């Protein structure tokens, strides 16, 4: 009977539960004591009896199957209270593997905040034991991504009290939603990924998958359907974008397009490099998701779950157990070179020292918070040892083997292979430091998996000297090379003899020139410079200037865009007109497009230019709002006129860039004259005349403005939102409905501003739930303005020069502002 009862208890998991409960009982008791002395804010979660039973049922189902899977009915209602704010919430378990729910009481959850509210800036969150995310290493991972400008999840550590019982410290993180995107200063757009449901199903059927990610894991990468996250199905624009993203991701997976062509490959390279620094051997297709940037149509990575193991060898981290997903990435040499460059930079002592200098205080505070509940030691030594090991491997003095196999009058053939996983650039063969043989073109040698056989490549080297007896000098010649990412040049001895029987395969290199560009400009490919011919040019087709080529346009040049043609610049552009003879860029009978500056790396300069009747470009399905757009492209603009655009929300839109605008005029803009998104800049001596909507619009930006005149705009003279900071001095605002408008945790500081015929001088309010209230400070304004010329909600503030504080004034008019 005892054996029978025991088998039943074992089968139903009751023995497992009893064992867990007895093992964890002392710790649960200690939690109550630790919670009592913890004076930091706590999150209180209350779940009804029946709903909690539903969660228990979901957990028991996972325990029996050995893997987590969830359905719509697993969601239940809960109430959350944090800092005197209450939230109605949906909650369910989360996690594929048992570390999320094997404890008798501390489980991982997904949260959906209702009624338009947000907690920690998001309405969708995950919460789990910090141990499931490597405690502070996940926080460090996210901070490093943030420092590099990569989309990251915000991470918080807060004690949780559930149904009156302390569960100890939890790690809260963003889930995939529009708030995650907006919190990373991006425009709302679709998030797409591979669906892992079939992966979970196969495990439930008994298929085993180890951390090598082979077998059924990679099989699922090849067949897994694609899915879309957090998208408004009524928004046709986002649905169209999602379709574009899905097609691009499918094209990448099928090998029809390279990683560098569809991804923000620099961001992916940085993520992989940071993972290696932090001891992670993962780069999992099941976890990584992609944001489709609507401006440049690139898929930006959204990664999480560092899962550090600090294995000793780079080969284990990168090459040995490379998944099909990684193989596709690293088969692109553009990506490979960028990865090695980032790995070398990120493994520098300067990188890690700067990180600790910037975030060290917060890191120590969080470490103390965790140690109130857990005995945890941050792995400073492991990270430092990892950093040193990476640097040692990337300074490898024996990275390649080279053999001379064939000697001819014109050239010499060598067989060459890499003895480590890094790609190397091959230089010249030297005798006593003098080049005697060099590759005809730059040659990049891929790395090798050190657990596999070496693979040799053939390389033809051209003679740099005449009548040289290389066999006699073989003991004194060496080959220069450098590991990509490491600019230090190294040498290796060259041997003589054919060690393999491989026929030399000749390769031809071809180059092409853009005939469209040559119609109106000269191209110097050696120096990567394009010079426009002086004169009038009518352009009827899109012109895409090559990456990193500098474009020069001078006085006496007129460009007429026709047939909806656009100019796309991918390198720094210099437009230098004169006062007497400015550069003219026009539209032919309103049929012209606009200008796009994409990732130019170096700053552009526009001086004495007239833009007239341009339109928002319709190019390659990019979702642009400006007739002229600078995306991640710094620029200085002076003595320039932006006159009358024919379409688009903005005449000039600058995104994620640094800018200076001086002595310029915006005249007769269809809607907004100038829009700055997530940028930093200076504006001085600028006139905005006749704008159909806002004169100057700022989102997520930091800008200093001096001596501007805004006259006759139909909406806001200065619109500042989404955590922007703007200082404006010595300026005049006339004939506008609203003067200074600050919203969503933004701040305006205004000195010596003259208002004339302005309905509302200052407006401060909170529009979006994920942001906070706003502020305006107005000084040196002795115009006797009345309270009815201000609008302030009950949380925002306007400070006046005389020490007067305005709040909750005309707040009933706020909805009218943004409903318009």
mmCIF file of N, CA, C and O in Angstrom, residues 165 307 343 356 384 522 631 646 767:
data_model
loop_
_atom_site.group_PDB
_atom_site.id
_atom_site.type_symbol
_atom_site.label_atom_id
_atom_site.label_comp_id
_atom_site.label_asym_id
_atom_site.label_seq_id
_atom_site.Cartn_x
_atom_site.Cartn_y
_atom_site.Cartn_z
ATOM 1 N N UNK A 165 1.983 37.836 0.889
ATOM 2 C CA UNK A 165 3.218 37.110 1.187
ATOM 3 C C UNK A 165 4.364 37.683 0.366
ATOM 4 O O UNK A 165 4.256 37.872 -0.834
ATOM 5 N N UNK A 307 22.318 35.181 -20.256
ATOM 6 C CA UNK A 307 22.688 33.780 -19.977
ATOM 7 C C UNK A 307 24.200 33.564 -20.030
ATOM 8 O O UNK A 307 24.723 32.842 -20.877
ATOM 9 N N UNK A 343 34.217 43.887 -31.467
ATOM 10 C CA UNK A 343 34.756 43.025 -30.416
ATOM 11 C C UNK A 343 36.073 43.592 -29.889
ATOM 12 O O UNK A 343 36.334 43.571 -28.683
ATOM 13 N N UNK A 356 31.972 51.437 -15.969
ATOM 14 C CA UNK A 356 31.919 51.487 -14.507
ATOM 15 C C UNK A 356 31.896 52.923 -14.000
ATOM 16 O O UNK A 356 31.251 53.226 -12.983
ATOM 17 N N UNK A 384 36.659 40.974 -16.328
ATOM 18 C CA UNK A 384 37.996 41.481 -16.632
ATOM 19 C C UNK A 384 38.860 40.397 -17.268
ATOM 20 O O UNK A 384 39.594 40.658 -18.243
ATOM 21 N N UNK A 522 31.175 64.547 -62.060
ATOM 22 C CA UNK A 522 32.387 63.750 -62.192
ATOM 23 C C UNK A 522 32.544 62.872 -60.954
ATOM 24 O O UNK A 522 32.260 63.313 -59.837
ATOM 25 N N UNK A 631 18.802 61.429 -41.586
ATOM 26 C CA UNK A 631 18.683 60.327 -40.639
ATOM 27 C C UNK A 631 20.078 59.853 -40.246
ATOM 28 O O UNK A 631 20.848 59.408 -41.092
ATOM 29 N N UNK A 646 5.412 70.896 -51.161
ATOM 30 C CA UNK A 646 4.155 70.476 -51.786
ATOM 31 C C UNK A 646 3.476 69.320 -51.078
ATOM 32 O O UNK A 646 2.285 69.089 -51.269
ATOM 33 N N UNK A 767 0.572 64.245 -22.233
ATOM 34 C CA UNK A 767 -0.330 63.664 -23.236
ATOM 35 C C UNK A 767 -0.292 62.148 -23.209
ATOM 36 O O UNK A 767 -1.310 61.483 -23.288
#
